DNA sequence: CGCTTCTTTGAGTTTGATCAACAATGGTGG
DNA sequence: CCACCATTGTTGATCAAACTCAAAGAAGCG
């Protein structure tokens, strides 16, 4: 695969550099890695050696508790950097990342990526904006989990994912790719799988969204937003 | 107040610069602001004009819902920067910050602070580390809210705050300053004030911690950690 | 001392968890 | 193309944690 033809380069964290000179990224890229669904990509407690970006497939970032429970703190979609934390030599990771589907990763030399991302004003701005936007999303999800009931939590997550996927152009016939199982939703939203099932059925009955196979479609965005804000 | 004598400079985000040349900060400082308890410091939707750091008192960062509920996403203690987001000209804020007690703020020229914080490798490292550490704390709190019951959530918050306050030296006779009311705990942990009250009483009965006036003391740290991890 | 702000407590209700079984779905290989 | 298997989703019964609403106490402050 040539970086110069990458359809995601314009959305990645290195987009300013990519748009100016795609070949720079090819030089920084060490490898392209295939990872099977369910495999760990980053392990809590370690310090990642490379910077990875997601070329295809989904992954999720999660915190594992001693008793086996887990909380998914975010989903990663094509174009996302696996963990901005890996860019800087600070502490070890406090979370893990697991492939949700089969995944293809681009592997970059950390040192090289640091240089690219700090090189220009514009690049630094994009890095900061990406970090703050992830921060904002995490805070909003915390608020949703803390203060909304099941139906509002699911509505909000559906809207957020839909928006992000659309920005990346990952749309098919008026809906988006959607490999999440009830279990993922449950672990991301502080609910149980059984309860997510019941609640999804309510959302479908109210004609707010539908899911089939690996696909989700929002049927009434306005109404769904009201549910997310008020229920 | 002279910056050179500031006891918090060594803990602030500009600590490398401060330790080398305290006067640099005096030059960047525009003002010292007194803010009363309950006043808003930053408003959601706006773009802050200056960079503020907390010289004394506590504040909290929160998201307000249309229906009046709110979620506190973090507490700010002396030495903290009010919002790293204000450093970079990205989008508008998605959260607000309110003074929890009477507060004294140092007000810095944004442009000047940017220069200081990007000037050296060491400064950039500290900025990144601060951002990632706040990120990690937010993710861990999300996990706690999503996957722990009331007693574990309170235990975890008490431990986290205690640790942060101790790092800053804000300790008095084996306990820490603690101006939080039940309502703040409730809004930070996704609970109601009534339920926090009942749960705190259980923690006190089990001799894990005590609170009087504006003060909290952890009586059995080991046991409290077990509660935070497993209950 | 009186007022305001916080905390405690109670009764009744609701949401969501738990445990468990069963149904549907989508591959896979024969 | 069908039978089989693994995975995922649905459903029911029961229970517990936490919420709501409300009122009474306690504590702190001027």
PDB file of N, CA and C in Angstrom, chain A residues 116-179:
ATOM      1  N   UNK A 116       7.515  14.838  12.831  1.00  0.00           N
ATOM      2  CA  UNK A 116       6.481  15.280  11.891  1.00  0.00           C
ATOM      3  C   UNK A 116       5.431  16.124  12.617  1.00  0.00           C
ATOM      4  N   UNK A 117       5.003  15.632  13.773  1.00  0.00           N
ATOM      5  CA  UNK A 117       3.860  16.261  14.426  1.00  0.00           C
ATOM      6  C   UNK A 117       4.216  17.559  15.149  1.00  0.00           C
ATOM      7  N   UNK A 118       5.498  17.773  15.376  1.00  0.00           N
ATOM      8  CA  UNK A 118       5.885  19.020  16.035  1.00  0.00           C
ATOM      9  C   UNK A 118       6.507  20.000  15.052  1.00  0.00           C
ATOM     10  N   UNK A 119       6.625  19.595  13.805  1.00  0.00           N
ATOM     11  CA  UNK A 119       7.403  20.379  12.848  1.00  0.00           C
ATOM     12  C   UNK A 119       6.794  21.752  12.566  1.00  0.00           C
ATOM     13  N   UNK A 120       5.514  21.796  12.309  1.00  0.00           N
ATOM     14  CA  UNK A 120       4.924  23.078  11.924  1.00  0.00           C
ATOM     15  C   UNK A 120       3.863  23.501  12.935  1.00  0.00           C
ATOM     16  N   UNK A 121       3.597  24.760  12.926  1.00  0.00           N
ATOM     17  CA  UNK A 121       2.533  25.335  13.749  1.00  0.00           C
ATOM     18  C   UNK A 121       1.210  24.606  13.495  1.00  0.00           C
ATOM     19  N   UNK A 122       0.932  24.438  12.210  1.00  0.00           N
ATOM     20  CA  UNK A 122      -0.318  23.797  11.819  1.00  0.00           C
ATOM     21  C   UNK A 122      -0.403  22.361  12.360  1.00  0.00           C
ATOM     22  N   UNK A 123       0.687  21.625  12.275  1.00  0.00           N
ATOM     23  CA  UNK A 123       0.689  20.259  12.794  1.00  0.00           C
ATOM     24  C   UNK A 123       0.467  20.242  14.300  1.00  0.00           C
ATOM     25  N   UNK A 124       1.128  21.125  14.999  1.00  0.00           N
ATOM     26  CA  UNK A 124       0.959  21.167  16.452  1.00  0.00           C
ATOM     27  C   UNK A 124      -0.481  21.496  16.803  1.00  0.00           C
ATOM     28  N   UNK A 125      -1.070  22.384  16.008  1.00  0.00           N
ATOM     29  CA  UNK A 125      -2.459  22.748  16.251  1.00  0.00           C
ATOM     30  C   UNK A 125      -3.372  21.537  16.082  1.00  0.00           C
ATOM     31  N   UNK A 126      -3.134  20.782  15.023  1.00  0.00           N
ATOM     32  CA  UNK A 126      -3.977  19.612  14.775  1.00  0.00           C
ATOM     33  C   UNK A 126      -3.807  18.569  15.886  1.00  0.00           C
ATOM     34  N   UNK A 127      -2.578  18.366  16.325  1.00  0.00           N
ATOM     35  CA  UNK A 127      -2.352  17.395  17.404  1.00  0.00           C
ATOM     36  C   UNK A 127      -3.096  17.839  18.658  1.00  0.00           C
ATOM     37  N   UNK A 128      -2.957  19.105  19.011  1.00  0.00           N
ATOM     38  CA  UNK A 128      -3.633  19.601  20.210  1.00  0.00           C
ATOM     39  C   UNK A 128      -5.145  19.481  20.058  1.00  0.00           C
ATOM     40  N   UNK A 129      -5.645  19.867  18.880  1.00  0.00           N
ATOM     41  CA  UNK A 129      -7.094  19.819  18.668  1.00  0.00           C
ATOM     42  C   UNK A 129      -7.607  18.387  18.760  1.00  0.00           C
ATOM     43  N   UNK A 130      -6.858  17.446  18.220  1.00  0.00           N
ATOM     44  CA  UNK A 130      -7.265  16.048  18.290  1.00  0.00           C
ATOM     45  C   UNK A 130      -7.320  15.570  19.737  1.00  0.00           C
ATOM     46  N   UNK A 131      -6.278  15.909  20.482  1.00  0.00           N
ATOM     47  CA  UNK A 131      -6.232  15.485  21.880  1.00  0.00           C
ATOM     48  C   UNK A 131      -7.400  16.092  22.654  1.00  0.00           C
ATOM     49  N   UNK A 132      -7.655  17.370  22.460  1.00  0.00           N
ATOM     50  CA  UNK A 132      -8.722  18.020  23.226  1.00  0.00           C
ATOM     51  C   UNK A 132     -10.082  17.510  22.794  1.00  0.00           C
ATOM     52  N   UNK A 133     -10.196  17.171  21.535  1.00  0.00           N
ATOM     53  CA  UNK A 133     -11.493  16.695  21.092  1.00  0.00           C
ATOM     54  C   UNK A 133     -11.766  15.295  21.655  1.00  0.00           C
ATOM     55  N   UNK A 134     -10.721  14.488  21.760  1.00  0.00           N
ATOM     56  CA  UNK A 134     -10.912  13.183  22.406  1.00  0.00           C
ATOM     57  C   UNK A 134     -11.243  13.355  23.883  1.00  0.00           C
ATOM     58  N   UNK A 135     -10.563  14.303  24.489  1.00  0.00           N
ATOM     59  CA  UNK A 135     -10.846  14.629  25.886  1.00  0.00           C
ATOM     60  C   UNK A 135     -12.301  15.039  26.069  1.00  0.00           C
ATOM     61  N   UNK A 136     -12.764  15.903  25.197  1.00  0.00           N
ATOM     62  CA  UNK A 136     -14.138  16.396  25.304  1.00  0.00           C
ATOM     63  C   UNK A 136     -15.128  15.251  25.137  1.00  0.00           C
ATOM     64  N   UNK A 137     -14.843  14.358  24.203  1.00  0.00           N
ATOM     65  CA  UNK A 137     -15.757  13.251  23.999  1.00  0.00           C
ATOM     66  C   UNK A 137     -15.802  12.357  25.236  1.00  0.00           C
ATOM     67  N   UNK A 138     -14.644  12.132  25.816  1.00  0.00           N
ATOM     68  CA  UNK A 138     -14.583  11.291  27.015  1.00  0.00           C
ATOM     69  C   UNK A 138     -15.358  11.926  28.152  1.00  0.00           C
ATOM     70  N   UNK A 139     -15.197  13.218  28.316  1.00  0.00           N
ATOM     71  CA  UNK A 139     -15.937  13.902  29.381  1.00  0.00           C
ATOM     72  C   UNK A 139     -17.437  13.849  29.138  1.00  0.00           C
ATOM     73  N   UNK A 140     -17.834  14.035  27.890  1.00  0.00           N
ATOM     74  CA  UNK A 140     -19.267  13.972  27.599  1.00  0.00           C
ATOM     75  C   UNK A 140     -19.808  12.575  27.838  1.00  0.00           C
ATOM     76  N   UNK A 141     -19.005  11.567  27.529  1.00  0.00           N
ATOM     77  CA  UNK A 141     -19.508  10.220  27.786  1.00  0.00           C
ATOM     78  C   UNK A 141     -19.602   9.965  29.287  1.00  0.00           C
ATOM     79  N   UNK A 142     -18.626  10.477  30.044  1.00  0.00           N
ATOM     80  CA  UNK A 142     -18.710  10.333  31.498  1.00  0.00           C
ATOM     81  C   UNK A 142     -20.018  10.944  32.008  1.00  0.00           C
ATOM     82  N   UNK A 143     -20.321  12.118  31.477  1.00  0.00           N
ATOM     83  CA  UNK A 143     -21.546  12.798  31.903  1.00  0.00           C
ATOM     84  C   UNK A 143     -22.780  11.980  31.527  1.00  0.00           C
ATOM     85  N   UNK A 144     -22.742  11.406  30.351  1.00  0.00           N
ATOM     86  CA  UNK A 144     -23.878  10.610  29.893  1.00  0.00           C
ATOM     87  C   UNK A 144     -24.082   9.397  30.789  1.00  0.00           C
ATOM     88  N   UNK A 145     -22.982   8.738  31.114  1.00  0.00           N
ATOM     89  CA  UNK A 145     -23.091   7.545  31.960  1.00  0.00           C
ATOM     90  C   UNK A 145     -23.544   7.930  33.363  1.00  0.00           C
ATOM     91  N   UNK A 146     -23.017   9.041  33.837  1.00  0.00           N
ATOM     92  CA  UNK A 146     -23.345   9.436  35.209  1.00  0.00           C
ATOM     93  C   UNK A 146     -24.766   9.945  35.364  1.00  0.00           C
ATOM     94  N   UNK A 147     -25.316  10.549  34.316  1.00  0.00           N
ATOM     95  CA  UNK A 147     -26.552  11.287  34.521  1.00  0.00           C
ATOM     96  C   UNK A 147     -27.712  10.916  33.609  1.00  0.00           C
ATOM     97  N   UNK A 148     -27.520   9.935  32.725  1.00  0.00           N
ATOM     98  CA  UNK A 148     -28.609   9.539  31.828  1.00  0.00           C
ATOM     99  C   UNK A 148     -28.963   8.085  32.037  1.00  0.00           C
ATOM    100  N   UNK A 149     -30.218   7.747  31.744  1.00  0.00           N
ATOM    101  CA  UNK A 149     -30.557   6.341  31.848  1.00  0.00           C
ATOM    102  C   UNK A 149     -30.268   5.628  30.539  1.00  0.00           C
ATOM    103  N   UNK A 150     -30.488   4.333  30.578  1.00  0.00           N
ATOM    104  CA  UNK A 150     -30.022   3.484  29.468  1.00  0.00           C
ATOM    105  C   UNK A 150     -30.375   4.038  28.090  1.00  0.00           C
ATOM    106  N   UNK A 151     -31.609   4.440  27.914  1.00  0.00           N
ATOM    107  CA  UNK A 151     -32.038   4.833  26.565  1.00  0.00           C
ATOM    108  C   UNK A 151     -31.304   6.071  26.069  1.00  0.00           C
ATOM    109  N   UNK A 152     -31.068   7.014  26.971  1.00  0.00           N
ATOM    110  CA  UNK A 152     -30.337   8.212  26.593  1.00  0.00           C
ATOM    111  C   UNK A 152     -28.875   7.920  26.295  1.00  0.00           C
ATOM    112  N   UNK A 153     -28.308   6.989  27.058  1.00  0.00           N
ATOM    113  CA  UNK A 153     -26.894   6.653  26.827  1.00  0.00           C
ATOM    114  C   UNK A 153     -26.706   6.042  25.454  1.00  0.00           C
ATOM    115  N   UNK A 154     -27.594   5.132  25.111  1.00  0.00           N
ATOM    116  CA  UNK A 154     -27.463   4.470  23.807  1.00  0.00           C
ATOM    117  C   UNK A 154     -27.707   5.470  22.686  1.00  0.00           C
ATOM    118  N   UNK A 155     -28.717   6.300  22.852  1.00  0.00           N
ATOM    119  CA  UNK A 155     -29.010   7.310  21.834  1.00  0.00           C
ATOM    120  C   UNK A 155     -27.797   8.204  21.602  1.00  0.00           C
ATOM    121  N   UNK A 156     -27.195   8.648  22.671  1.00  0.00           N
ATOM    122  CA  UNK A 156     -26.049   9.540  22.532  1.00  0.00           C
ATOM    123  C   UNK A 156     -24.892   8.862  21.834  1.00  0.00           C
ATOM    124  N   UNK A 157     -24.605   7.633  22.205  1.00  0.00           N
ATOM    125  CA  UNK A 157     -23.490   6.922  21.586  1.00  0.00           C
ATOM    126  C   UNK A 157     -23.752   6.705  20.109  1.00  0.00           C
ATOM    127  N   UNK A 158     -24.983   6.356  19.773  1.00  0.00           N
ATOM    128  CA  UNK A 158     -25.326   6.155  18.365  1.00  0.00           C
ATOM    129  C   UNK A 158     -25.098   7.443  17.579  1.00  0.00           C
ATOM    130  N   UNK A 159     -25.545   8.553  18.117  1.00  0.00           N
ATOM    131  CA  UNK A 159     -25.365   9.836  17.436  1.00  0.00           C
ATOM    132  C   UNK A 159     -23.883  10.187  17.282  1.00  0.00           C
ATOM    133  N   UNK A 160     -23.126   9.999  18.346  1.00  0.00           N
ATOM    134  CA  UNK A 160     -21.703  10.349  18.295  1.00  0.00           C
ATOM    135  C   UNK A 160     -20.963   9.500  17.267  1.00  0.00           C
ATOM    136  N   UNK A 161     -21.203   8.210  17.290  1.00  0.00           N
ATOM    137  CA  UNK A 161     -20.501   7.337  16.351  1.00  0.00           C
ATOM    138  C   UNK A 161     -20.917   7.657  14.917  1.00  0.00           C
ATOM    139  N   UNK A 162     -22.209   7.835  14.743  1.00  0.00           N
ATOM    140  CA  UNK A 162     -22.699   8.177  13.410  1.00  0.00           C
ATOM    141  C   UNK A 162     -22.008   9.430  12.877  1.00  0.00           C
ATOM    142  N   UNK A 163     -21.896  10.442  13.723  1.00  0.00           N
ATOM    143  CA  UNK A 163     -21.264  11.688  13.292  1.00  0.00           C
ATOM    144  C   UNK A 163     -19.801  11.458  12.913  1.00  0.00           C
ATOM    145  N   UNK A 164     -19.092  10.722  13.762  1.00  0.00           N
ATOM    146  CA  UNK A 164     -17.672  10.494  13.475  1.00  0.00           C
ATOM    147  C   UNK A 164     -17.480   9.697  12.196  1.00  0.00           C
ATOM    148  N   UNK A 165     -18.314   8.677  12.016  1.00  0.00           N
ATOM    149  CA  UNK A 165     -18.162   7.837  10.827  1.00  0.00           C
ATOM    150  C   UNK A 165     -18.469   8.623   9.563  1.00  0.00           C
ATOM    151  N   UNK A 166     -19.467   9.490   9.646  1.00  0.00           N
ATOM    152  CA  UNK A 166     -19.813  10.297   8.482  1.00  0.00           C
ATOM    153  C   UNK A 166     -18.679  11.237   8.104  1.00  0.00           C
ATOM    154  N   UNK A 167     -18.056  11.842   9.107  1.00  0.00           N
ATOM    155  CA  UNK A 167     -16.912  12.709   8.823  1.00  0.00           C
ATOM    156  C   UNK A 167     -15.832  11.976   8.045  1.00  0.00           C
ATOM    157  N   UNK A 168     -15.685  10.692   8.327  1.00  0.00           N
ATOM    158  CA  UNK A 168     -14.653   9.917   7.638  1.00  0.00           C
ATOM    159  C   UNK A 168     -15.146   9.364   6.309  1.00  0.00           C
ATOM    160  N   UNK A 169     -16.408   9.593   6.031  1.00  0.00           N
ATOM    161  CA  UNK A 169     -16.946   9.071   4.785  1.00  0.00           C
ATOM    162  C   UNK A 169     -17.293   7.592   4.835  1.00  0.00           C
ATOM    163  N   UNK A 170     -17.372   7.037   6.027  1.00  0.00           N
ATOM    164  CA  UNK A 170     -17.664   5.602   6.151  1.00  0.00           C
ATOM    165  C   UNK A 170     -19.175   5.365   6.200  1.00  0.00           C
ATOM    166  N   UNK A 171     -19.818   5.719   5.111  1.00  0.00           N
ATOM    167  CA  UNK A 171     -21.271   5.676   5.033  1.00  0.00           C
ATOM    168  C   UNK A 171     -21.661   4.686   3.951  1.00  0.00           C
ATOM    169  N   UNK A 172     -22.681   3.866   4.198  1.00  0.00           N
ATOM    170  CA  UNK A 172     -23.265   3.128   3.072  1.00  0.00           C
ATOM    171  C   UNK A 172     -24.785   3.190   3.131  1.00  0.00           C
ATOM    172  N   UNK A 173     -25.364   3.314   2.006  1.00  0.00           N
ATOM    173  CA  UNK A 173     -26.794   3.583   1.821  1.00  0.00           C
ATOM    174  C   UNK A 173     -27.487   4.171   3.047  1.00  0.00           C
ATOM    175  N   UNK A 174     -27.140   5.388   3.302  1.00  0.00           N
ATOM    176  CA  UNK A 174     -27.769   6.198   4.340  1.00  0.00           C
ATOM    177  C   UNK A 174     -27.569   5.683   5.769  1.00  0.00           C
ATOM    178  N   UNK A 175     -26.705   4.705   5.927  1.00  0.00           N
ATOM    179  CA  UNK A 175     -26.395   4.253   7.275  1.00  0.00           C
ATOM    180  C   UNK A 175     -24.887   4.131   7.401  1.00  0.00           C
ATOM    181  N   UNK A 176     -24.418   3.619   8.523  1.00  0.00           N
ATOM    182  CA  UNK A 176     -22.979   3.473   8.703  1.00  0.00           C
ATOM    183  C   UNK A 176     -22.634   2.036   9.081  1.00  0.00           C
ATOM    184  N   UNK A 177     -21.384   1.705   8.801  1.00  0.00           N
ATOM    185  CA  UNK A 177     -20.818   0.435   9.242  1.00  0.00           C
ATOM    186  C   UNK A 177     -20.908   0.381  10.763  1.00  0.00           C
ATOM    187  N   UNK A 178     -21.202  -0.797  11.308  1.00  0.00           N
ATOM    188  CA  UNK A 178     -21.421  -0.826  12.753  1.00  0.00           C
ATOM    189  C   UNK A 178     -21.199  -2.228  13.329  1.00  0.00           C
ATOM    190  N   UNK A 179     -19.955  -2.551  13.621  1.00  0.00           N
ATOM    191  CA  UNK A 179     -19.638  -3.911  14.072  1.00  0.00           C
ATOM    192  C   UNK A 179     -19.839  -4.147  15.567  1.00  0.00           C
TER     193      UNK A 179
END
